[in-house]
Coordinates of C-alpha atoms in Angstrom, one line a residue:
M1 CA -11.8 -31.8 19.6
R2 CA -10.8 -29.8 16.5
S3 CA -12.6 -27.8 13.9
T4 CA -11.8 -25.6 10.8
V5 CA -13.8 -22.8 9.3
Q6 CA -12.7 -20.4 6.5
S7 CA -12.5 -16.6 6.3
P8 CA -11.0 -14.6 3.4
I9 CA -8.2 -12.0 3.6
E10 CA -7.4 -9.6 0.8
T11 CA -4.7 -7.1 -0.1
G12 CA -5.4 -4.7 -3.0
Q13 CA -7.2 -6.9 -5.7
H14 CA -5.8 -10.2 -4.5
G15 CA -6.3 -12.4 -1.5
L16 CA -6.5 -15.9 -0.1
M17 CA -8.6 -18.1 2.2
V18 CA -7.5 -18.4 5.8
D19 CA -8.2 -21.7 7.6
I20 CA -9.3 -20.9 11.1
E21 CA -8.4 -24.0 13.1
C22 CA -9.6 -24.5 16.7
S23 CA -8.2 -27.0 19.2
L24 CA -9.6 -27.6 22.7
S25 CA -7.3 -29.3 25.2
N26 CA -7.0 -29.8 28.9
G27 CA -5.2 -27.2 30.7
L28 CA -5.6 -23.7 32.2
P29 CA -8.7 -22.1 30.5
G30 CA -7.9 -19.4 28.1
I31 CA -7.7 -18.5 24.4
I32 CA -4.5 -18.3 22.4
I33 CA -4.3 -17.1 18.9
V34 CA -1.4 -17.9 16.7
G35 CA -0.7 -17.6 13.0
F36 CA 1.1 -14.1 12.4
A37 CA -1.8 -12.1 13.9
N38 CA -1.5 -8.5 14.7
K39 CA -2.9 -6.7 17.8
A40 CA -6.3 -6.2 16.4
V41 CA -6.6 -10.1 15.8
D42 CA -5.1 -10.9 19.1
E43 CA -7.5 -8.8 20.9
A44 CA -10.3 -10.9 19.4
K45 CA -10.0 -13.3 22.4
E46 CA -11.2 -10.6 24.8
R47 CA -14.1 -9.7 22.5
I48 CA -15.1 -13.3 22.1
R49 CA -15.0 -14.0 25.8
S50 CA -17.3 -11.1 26.5
A51 CA -19.5 -11.8 23.6
F52 CA -20.1 -15.4 24.6
T53 CA -21.0 -14.2 28.2
G54 CA -23.3 -11.5 26.8
S55 CA -25.1 -14.0 24.5
K56 CA -25.5 -16.6 27.3
I57 CA -23.5 -19.1 25.3
D58 CA -21.2 -21.5 27.0
L59 CA -17.5 -20.8 26.4
P60 CA -15.6 -24.1 26.8
R61 CA -13.6 -24.2 30.1
K62 CA -10.7 -25.6 28.1
R63 CA -7.4 -24.3 26.7
I64 CA -8.6 -22.9 23.3
T65 CA -5.9 -22.6 20.6
I66 CA -6.8 -20.8 17.5
N67 CA -4.5 -21.0 14.5
L68 CA -4.8 -18.8 11.4
A69 CA -3.3 -20.7 8.5
P70 CA -1.2 -20.1 6.4
A71 CA 0.9 -18.8 9.3
D72 CA 3.4 -17.0 7.3
V73 CA 0.8 -14.4 5.9
P74 CA 0.2 -11.4 8.2
K75 CA -3.4 -11.1 9.5
D76 CA -4.6 -7.6 10.4
S77 CA -8.3 -7.6 10.4
S78 CA -11.0 -7.7 13.2
G79 CA -13.2 -9.4 10.6
F80 CA -12.0 -12.8 11.9
D81 CA -13.9 -12.6 15.1
L82 CA -17.1 -14.2 14.0
A83 CA -15.2 -17.1 12.2
I84 CA -13.2 -17.7 15.4
A85 CA -16.4 -17.8 17.4
A86 CA -17.9 -20.3 14.9
S87 CA -14.8 -22.5 15.0
I88 CA -15.1 -22.6 18.9
L89 CA -18.8 -23.5 18.6
Q90 CA -18.0 -26.4 16.2
A91 CA -15.0 -27.7 18.3
S92 CA -17.2 -27.8 21.5
H93 CA -20.0 -29.6 19.6
Q94 CA -22.4 -26.6 20.0
S95 CA -23.1 -26.6 16.2
R96 CA -25.0 -29.2 14.2
R97 CA -24.4 -27.6 10.8
D98 CA -21.5 -28.5 8.5
L99 CA -19.7 -25.3 7.6
T100 CA -17.8 -26.8 4.6
G101 CA -18.1 -24.4 1.8
F102 CA -18.9 -21.5 3.9
A103 CA -16.9 -18.3 4.4
I104 CA -17.5 -16.4 7.7
M105 CA -16.6 -12.8 8.5
G106 CA -17.7 -10.2 11.0
E107 CA -16.4 -8.2 14.0
L108 CA -17.9 -8.9 17.5
G109 CA -18.9 -6.3 20.0
L110 CA -18.5 -7.0 23.8
D111 CA -22.3 -7.5 24.1
G112 CA -22.3 -10.1 21.3
T113 CA -23.5 -7.7 18.5
V114 CA -21.9 -8.3 15.0
R115 CA -20.5 -5.1 13.5
P116 CA -19.9 -4.5 9.7
I117 CA -16.4 -4.9 8.4
R118 CA -14.3 -3.1 5.9
G119 CA -13.9 -4.3 2.3
I120 CA -16.7 -6.9 2.3
I121 CA -17.0 -6.9 -1.5
G122 CA -13.3 -7.7 -2.0
K123 CA -13.5 -10.6 0.6
L124 CA -16.7 -12.0 -1.2
L125 CA -14.9 -11.9 -4.6
V126 CA -11.8 -13.5 -3.2
S127 CA -13.8 -16.3 -1.8
K128 CA -16.0 -16.7 -4.8
N129 CA -13.0 -16.9 -7.1
R130 CA -11.8 -19.8 -4.9
G131 CA -15.1 -21.8 -5.2
I132 CA -16.9 -20.6 -2.1
K133 CA -20.5 -19.3 -2.6
S134 CA -22.0 -19.5 0.8
F135 CA -21.3 -16.7 3.3
I136 CA -22.2 -15.6 6.8
I137 CA -21.7 -11.8 7.1
P138 CA -22.9 -9.0 9.3
S139 CA -26.4 -7.6 8.5
S140 CA -25.0 -4.1 8.0
N141 CA -22.9 -5.3 5.1
L142 CA -25.9 -6.9 3.2
S143 CA -26.6 -3.9 0.9
Q144 CA -23.0 -4.0 -0.5
A145 CA -23.0 -7.8 -0.6
L146 CA -26.1 -7.8 -2.9
L147 CA -23.8 -6.2 -5.5
V148 CA -22.0 -9.6 -5.9
P149 CA -24.2 -12.0 -8.0
N150 CA -24.9 -15.6 -7.6
I151 CA -23.9 -16.1 -4.0
D152 CA -25.8 -17.4 -0.9
I153 CA -25.8 -15.1 2.1
V154 CA -26.7 -15.6 5.8
T155 CA -26.9 -12.3 7.7
V156 CA -26.4 -12.1 11.5
T157 CA -26.8 -9.2 13.8
S158 CA -25.4 -11.0 16.9
L159 CA -23.5 -14.1 18.0
H160 CA -26.9 -15.4 19.2
D161 CA -28.1 -15.3 15.6
L162 CA -25.0 -17.3 14.5
Y163 CA -25.7 -19.8 17.1
G164 CA -29.2 -20.2 16.0
F165 CA -28.2 -20.7 12.3
L166 CA -25.6 -23.3 13.3
N167 CA -28.2 -25.4 15.1
D168 CA -31.2 -24.8 12.8
A169 CA -30.9 -27.2 9.8
D170 CA -34.1 -25.9 8.3
K171 CA -32.6 -22.3 7.9
V172 CA -31.6 -21.8 4.3
P173 CA -29.2 -19.1 3.2
Q174 CA -30.6 -16.2 1.3
S175 CA -29.6 -16.2 -2.3
T176 CA -28.6 -12.9 -3.9
G177 CA -29.1 -13.9 -7.5
D178 CA -29.0 -11.1 -10.1
G179 CA -30.6 -7.6 -10.4
Q180 CA -30.7 -6.8 -6.7
A181 CA -28.2 -3.9 -7.0
P182 CA -29.5 -0.4 -6.3
S183 CA -30.1 1.7 -9.5
S184 CA -27.3 3.9 -10.6
A185 CA -27.8 7.6 -11.4
T186 CA -26.1 10.4 -13.3
A187 CA -24.3 12.6 -10.9
T188 CA -26.0 15.9 -10.1
T189 CA -23.7 18.9 -10.2
E190 CA -24.1 22.4 -9.0
V191 CA -22.6 23.7 -12.3
Q192 CA -24.2 23.0 -15.7
L193 CA -23.0 23.8 -19.1
Q194 CA -25.7 26.4 -19.6
D195 CA -24.3 28.3 -16.6
I196 CA -21.1 29.1 -18.4
I197 CA -21.1 32.1 -20.7
G198 CA -19.1 31.8 -23.8
Q199 CA -16.1 29.5 -23.8
E200 CA -17.3 27.4 -26.7
S201 CA -13.9 25.8 -27.3
G202 CA -13.8 24.6 -23.7
K203 CA -17.3 23.3 -23.9
R204 CA -16.4 21.3 -27.1
A205 CA -13.3 19.9 -25.3
I206 CA -15.5 18.8 -22.3
E207 CA -17.9 17.1 -24.8
I208 CA -15.0 15.2 -26.5
C209 CA -13.5 14.3 -23.0
A210 CA -16.8 12.9 -21.8
A211 CA -17.5 11.0 -25.0
G212 CA -14.1 9.3 -25.3
G213 CA -12.7 9.2 -21.8
H214 CA -9.8 11.5 -22.8
N215 CA -7.6 13.4 -20.4
L216 CA -8.0 17.2 -20.4
L217 CA -5.9 20.2 -19.5
L218 CA -7.7 23.6 -19.2
G219 CA -5.3 26.6 -19.4
G220 CA -5.8 30.3 -19.0
P221 CA -5.8 33.2 -16.6
P222 CA -7.7 33.0 -13.2
G223 CA -11.5 33.7 -13.1
T224 CA -12.2 32.6 -16.6
G225 CA -14.2 29.5 -15.8
K226 CA -11.7 26.6 -16.0
T227 CA -12.8 25.0 -12.8
M228 CA -16.5 25.6 -13.7
L229 CA -16.0 23.7 -17.0
A230 CA -14.3 20.8 -15.2
K231 CA -17.2 20.6 -12.7
T232 CA -19.7 20.1 -15.5
L233 CA -18.2 16.9 -16.5
P234 CA -19.8 14.5 -14.0
G235 CA -23.2 15.5 -15.2
L236 CA -22.4 14.5 -18.8
L237 CA -21.2 11.0 -18.0
P238 CA -23.5 8.0 -18.2
P239 CA -24.8 6.1 -15.0
L240 CA -22.7 3.4 -13.6
S241 CA -23.1 -0.2 -14.7
R242 CA -23.5 -3.0 -12.0
E243 CA -19.8 -4.1 -12.6
E244 CA -18.6 -0.5 -12.2
M245 CA -20.6 0.1 -9.1
L246 CA -19.1 -3.2 -7.5
E247 CA -15.5 -2.0 -8.3
I248 CA -16.1 1.6 -7.0
T249 CA -17.9 0.6 -3.8
H250 CA -15.3 -1.9 -3.1
L251 CA -12.4 0.7 -3.3
H252 CA -14.3 3.2 -1.3
S253 CA -15.1 0.7 1.4
L254 CA -11.4 0.1 1.8
A255 CA -10.6 3.7 2.3
N256 CA -13.6 5.5 3.9
S257 CA -15.0 5.4 7.4
N258 CA -18.4 4.8 6.0
F259 CA -17.4 1.4 4.6
D260 CA -20.9 0.0 4.4
E261 CA -22.0 2.7 2.0
I262 CA -22.9 1.9 -1.7
I263 CA -21.5 4.3 -4.4
T264 CA -24.2 4.8 -7.0
T265 CA -22.8 7.8 -8.9
R266 CA -19.4 8.3 -10.7
P267 CA -16.8 9.6 -8.3
F268 CA -15.5 13.2 -8.7
R269 CA -12.4 13.7 -6.6
S270 CA -10.7 17.1 -6.4
P271 CA -7.8 16.9 -3.8
H272 CA -6.1 20.0 -2.7
H273 CA -2.6 20.7 -4.0
S274 CA -1.1 20.4 -0.5
A275 CA -2.3 16.7 -0.3
S276 CA 0.5 14.3 0.6
N277 CA 1.7 11.7 -1.9
V278 CA 0.3 8.9 0.2
A279 CA -3.1 10.7 0.1
I280 CA -3.0 10.9 -3.7
I281 CA -1.3 7.6 -4.6
G282 CA -2.3 5.4 -1.7
G283 CA -0.4 3.4 0.9
G284 CA 0.1 4.1 4.6
N285 CA 1.0 1.6 7.3
N286 CA -2.2 -0.4 6.4
L287 CA -2.2 -0.2 2.6
R288 CA -5.3 1.8 1.4
P289 CA -6.2 3.3 -1.9
G290 CA -5.6 6.9 -2.6
E291 CA -7.4 9.6 -4.5
M292 CA -6.2 8.1 -7.8
S293 CA -8.1 4.8 -7.1
L294 CA -11.0 6.5 -5.4
S295 CA -11.7 8.3 -8.7
H296 CA -11.8 5.0 -10.5
R297 CA -14.5 5.0 -13.3
G298 CA -14.9 8.7 -12.5
I299 CA -13.0 11.9 -12.7
L300 CA -9.8 13.2 -10.8
L301 CA -9.5 17.0 -11.0
F302 CA -6.2 18.6 -10.2
D303 CA -7.1 22.2 -9.8
E304 CA -4.1 24.4 -10.4
L305 CA -1.9 21.5 -11.6
P306 CA 1.5 23.3 -11.4
E307 CA 0.9 24.0 -7.7
F308 CA 1.0 20.3 -6.9
N309 CA 4.3 18.6 -5.7
R310 CA 6.4 17.6 -8.7
T311 CA 6.6 14.1 -7.4
T312 CA 2.9 13.8 -7.1
I313 CA 2.4 15.0 -10.7
E314 CA 5.0 12.6 -11.9
A315 CA 3.2 9.7 -10.0
L316 CA 0.4 10.1 -12.6
R317 CA 2.5 8.4 -15.2
Q318 CA 1.7 4.8 -14.4
P319 CA -2.1 5.1 -13.8
L320 CA -2.6 7.4 -16.9
E321 CA -0.9 4.7 -19.0
D322 CA -1.7 1.4 -17.4
R323 CA -5.0 2.3 -15.6
T324 CA -3.7 0.8 -12.3
I325 CA -1.5 1.9 -9.5
T326 CA 1.0 -0.5 -7.8
I327 CA 2.1 0.4 -4.2
A328 CA 5.1 -1.4 -3.1
R329 CA 6.2 -1.4 0.4
A330 CA 8.7 -3.4 2.5
K331 CA 6.0 -5.5 4.1
D332 CA 3.5 -5.8 1.3
T333 CA 2.6 -4.9 -2.3
A334 CA -0.9 -4.0 -3.5
Q335 CA -2.3 -3.1 -6.8
Y336 CA -5.4 -1.0 -7.2
P337 CA -7.4 0.0 -10.3
A338 CA -7.1 3.7 -11.2
H339 CA -9.1 4.0 -14.4
F340 CA -10.2 7.7 -14.3
I341 CA -10.5 10.6 -16.6
F342 CA -7.8 13.1 -15.6
V343 CA -8.8 16.8 -15.7
A344 CA -6.5 19.6 -14.7
T345 CA -6.4 23.4 -14.8
A346 CA -3.4 25.6 -14.9
N347 CA -2.6 29.3 -15.1
P348 CA 0.0 30.6 -17.6
C349 CA 2.3 31.8 -14.8
P350 CA 2.3 32.2 -11.0
C351 CA 0.4 35.4 -11.0
G352 CA -1.8 34.1 -13.8
H353 CA -1.7 37.1 -16.2
Y354 CA 1.1 36.3 -18.6
G355 CA -0.1 36.8 -22.1
T356 CA -3.3 38.6 -21.1
S357 CA -4.6 42.2 -21.1
K358 CA -3.5 42.5 -17.5
T359 CA 0.1 43.2 -16.3
C360 CA 2.2 40.1 -15.4
R361 CA 4.3 40.6 -12.3
C362 CA 6.4 37.4 -12.7
L363 CA 10.0 37.3 -13.5
P364 CA 11.1 35.2 -16.5
H365 CA 12.7 32.5 -14.4
Q366 CA 9.6 32.2 -12.3
I367 CA 7.6 31.6 -15.4
I368 CA 10.1 28.9 -16.7
R369 CA 10.1 27.2 -13.3
Y370 CA 6.4 27.2 -13.1
R371 CA 6.0 25.6 -16.5
R372 CA 8.7 23.0 -16.0
K373 CA 6.5 21.5 -13.2
L374 CA 4.7 19.8 -16.1
S375 CA 7.2 17.4 -17.8
G376 CA 7.1 16.2 -21.4
P377 CA 5.9 12.7 -20.3
I378 CA 3.0 14.1 -18.4
L379 CA 1.9 16.4 -21.2
D380 CA 2.3 13.5 -23.6
R381 CA -0.4 11.6 -21.6
I382 CA -2.8 14.6 -21.9
D383 CA -5.1 14.2 -24.9
L384 CA -6.8 17.6 -25.0
Y385 CA -5.4 21.0 -24.1
V386 CA -7.6 24.1 -24.4
D387 CA -6.9 27.8 -23.6
V388 CA -9.8 29.3 -21.7
H389 CA -9.8 33.1 -22.6
E390 CA -11.1 36.1 -20.6
I391 CA -14.8 37.0 -21.1
D392 CA -16.2 40.5 -21.5
N393 CA -17.8 41.2 -18.0
S394 CA -20.9 42.8 -19.6
R395 CA -21.9 39.4 -20.9
L396 CA -22.0 37.6 -17.5
L397 CA -25.5 38.7 -16.5
M398 CA -27.1 38.2 -19.9
E399 CA -29.6 35.4 -20.2
S400 CA -28.4 32.8 -22.6
K401 CA -30.8 31.5 -25.2
N402 CA -31.6 27.8 -25.7
T403 CA -28.8 26.8 -23.4
S404 CA -30.8 23.9 -22.0
T405 CA -31.6 22.5 -25.4
A406 CA -27.9 22.8 -26.3
T407 CA -26.8 21.0 -23.2
N408 CA -29.4 18.2 -23.9
S409 CA -28.0 18.0 -27.5
I410 CA -24.5 17.6 -26.1
K411 CA -25.6 14.8 -23.8
S412 CA -27.4 13.1 -26.6
R413 CA -24.3 13.2 -28.8
I414 CA -22.1 11.8 -25.9
S415 CA -24.6 9.0 -25.3
H416 CA -24.7 8.1 -29.0
S417 CA -20.9 8.2 -29.3
R418 CA -20.6 5.9 -26.3
Q419 CA -23.1 3.5 -27.8
I420 CA -20.9 3.4 -30.9
Q421 CA -17.8 2.6 -28.9
S422 CA -19.8 -0.1 -26.9
D423 CA -20.7 -1.7 -30.1
R424 CA -17.2 -1.4 -31.5
F425 CA -15.4 -3.0 -28.6
G426 CA -18.1 -5.2 -27.2
S427 CA -17.9 -3.5 -23.8
S428 CA -19.5 -0.5 -22.3
Q429 CA -16.4 0.1 -20.1
K430 CA -13.9 0.4 -23.0
L431 CA -13.7 3.8 -24.6
N432 CA -11.6 5.2 -27.5
A433 CA -9.0 6.5 -25.0
D434 CA -8.5 2.9 -23.8
M435 CA -7.6 1.6 -27.4
T436 CA -4.3 -0.3 -27.7
N437 CA -2.1 0.3 -30.7
K438 CA -3.6 -2.8 -32.2
D439 CA -7.0 -1.4 -31.8
V440 CA -6.0 1.9 -33.3
K441 CA -4.8 0.1 -36.4
T442 CA -8.0 -1.9 -36.6
Y443 CA -10.6 0.8 -35.9
A444 CA -9.0 4.2 -36.8
K445 CA -9.9 4.0 -40.5
L446 CA -8.1 7.2 -41.5
E447 CA -8.8 8.6 -44.9
P448 CA -5.6 9.1 -47.0
A449 CA -5.9 12.9 -46.9
A450 CA -6.4 12.7 -43.1
K451 CA -3.2 10.5 -42.6
S452 CA -1.3 12.9 -44.8
I453 CA -2.2 15.9 -42.7
L454 CA -1.4 13.9 -39.4
D455 CA 2.0 12.8 -40.7
E456 CA 2.9 16.3 -41.8
A457 CA 1.9 17.8 -38.4
A458 CA 3.8 15.2 -36.6
N459 CA 7.0 16.0 -38.4
R460 CA 6.4 19.8 -38.1
F461 CA 5.5 19.9 -34.4
G462 CA 7.7 17.0 -33.4
L463 CA 4.9 14.8 -32.0
S464 CA 6.2 11.7 -30.0
A465 CA 4.9 8.3 -31.0
R466 CA 2.5 8.4 -27.9
S467 CA 1.2 11.9 -29.0
Y468 CA 0.7 10.6 -32.5
M469 CA -1.5 7.7 -31.4
R470 CA -3.4 9.8 -28.8
T471 CA -4.2 12.3 -31.6
V472 CA -5.7 9.4 -33.6
K473 CA -7.8 8.3 -30.6
V474 CA -9.2 11.8 -30.1
S475 CA -10.0 12.1 -33.8
R476 CA -11.8 8.7 -33.5
T477 CA -14.0 10.2 -30.8
I478 CA -14.7 13.3 -32.9
A479 CA -15.7 11.2 -35.8
D480 CA -18.0 9.2 -33.5
L481 CA -19.6 12.4 -32.3
D482 CA -20.2 13.3 -36.0
G483 CA -21.5 9.8 -36.7
S484 CA -18.7 9.2 -39.3
L485 CA -17.2 5.8 -39.8
P486 CA -13.9 7.1 -41.5
I487 CA -11.7 9.7 -39.9
T488 CA -11.7 12.7 -42.2
S489 CA -9.3 15.6 -42.6
S490 CA -11.5 17.9 -40.5
H491 CA -11.5 15.4 -37.6
I492 CA -7.6 15.2 -37.6
A493 CA -7.4 18.9 -37.9
E494 CA -9.7 19.4 -34.8
A495 CA -7.8 16.8 -32.8
L496 CA -4.4 18.4 -33.6
Q497 CA -5.6 21.8 -32.3
Y498 CA -5.9 20.2 -28.9
R499 CA -2.4 19.0 -28.5
P500 CA -0.8 20.6 -25.4
Q501 CA 1.9 22.7 -27.0
H502 CA 1.6 25.9 -24.8
Y503 CA 3.6 24.5 -21.8
H504 CA 6.4 23.3 -24.0
D505 CA 7.4 26.9 -24.6
E506 CA 10.1 28.1 -22.3

């Protein structure tokens, strides 16, 4: 008496299907689980035994051997409980339904209830990519599962529900189809652009950053509004598409305790500078995404960037270039997407008053050490640098005129610019900041005078090849905001003024 059902396992963005084989034989009654299972999987035998009793379903008085194949891949999920129970029901002839083409996942409680599992979207996508389109999942995971189109779903709240489905030939799986995802929304922020007095250059940089997905560094003394400017960015970005919502919800379900929650707004992550490398990058004993991946399709803010650990800052190199983060450990390797807009703030020195009207108390070597925390490769990957200057305090309580109209105008220009980029690249997810060198050569369209200015500036300021190409990308966004097809001299000139040169000075 043997049976086999399937359940997915995924690591990072990859995975495979596990064949859960059940064999009933004569011998001392008991459940044995083999196949490189960790303690969470091995403990399933106690949960299953109690769940069968609580559901008043007969557990075969046989020697029950469960094999999780392939046996050379580690299994560490309690989500196999429901599939193991289904394989036992089939092997003991308590099921009349053929489960070929089904994937089953869910955790059992001692009373037979079925609890939600972590990473349901990833497991559904792994199975779908391997030709499986019918699933039995916990009811609590349904809202997330509806994000995955064109699959058939059976939801169960208890082991008794599973038993009923396996013996009711007339019960048809629910089809998700398309268009059942919840509607996305623009993030609501406490700080709006109209709340910030002055800082026109900073607001312009925020507009360019939101339009083209460019990385931004805001420098200046403390209390001038750097963090406030950064916090206005989520409210300027467009709502999530269904594909983006799917990606983000999956990543957050792998890392958060509320792993059945759907993310409908763009992430805005602002970790403290004392956060560990594992918290920022990802990893741990059980590989989980970190802040870089949790800000995918959103914004990652490093407030007071030079205060972060040098190793953490340098870890930004790969995701800022490749839009992914690869976590390699002795036992396993995982790759997570990390396509975010990087925004950072920095003071000119440890006390924050170097170069301002206030007296700087820092020694020269302290200023040099502070600035050296930001290496050349990191500054090369930052597209926009803006100095945020001090504001006359007498202006702070003044009522700004037409600020709401101005903010709506900025949102309109950003939306129009993103539509131009969507038409250009054939995808709403690809922005000017994501252009390859081939794309730059195809779509840059610099006027001869503009290229002459850029070449002269590159020689005078010693721009690297990366900085050169990123300047072109920024100027492409500026031209899109102006509704201009060619990149003119004024667009190049504005893009060059945002190059981060300040922190090179030592």
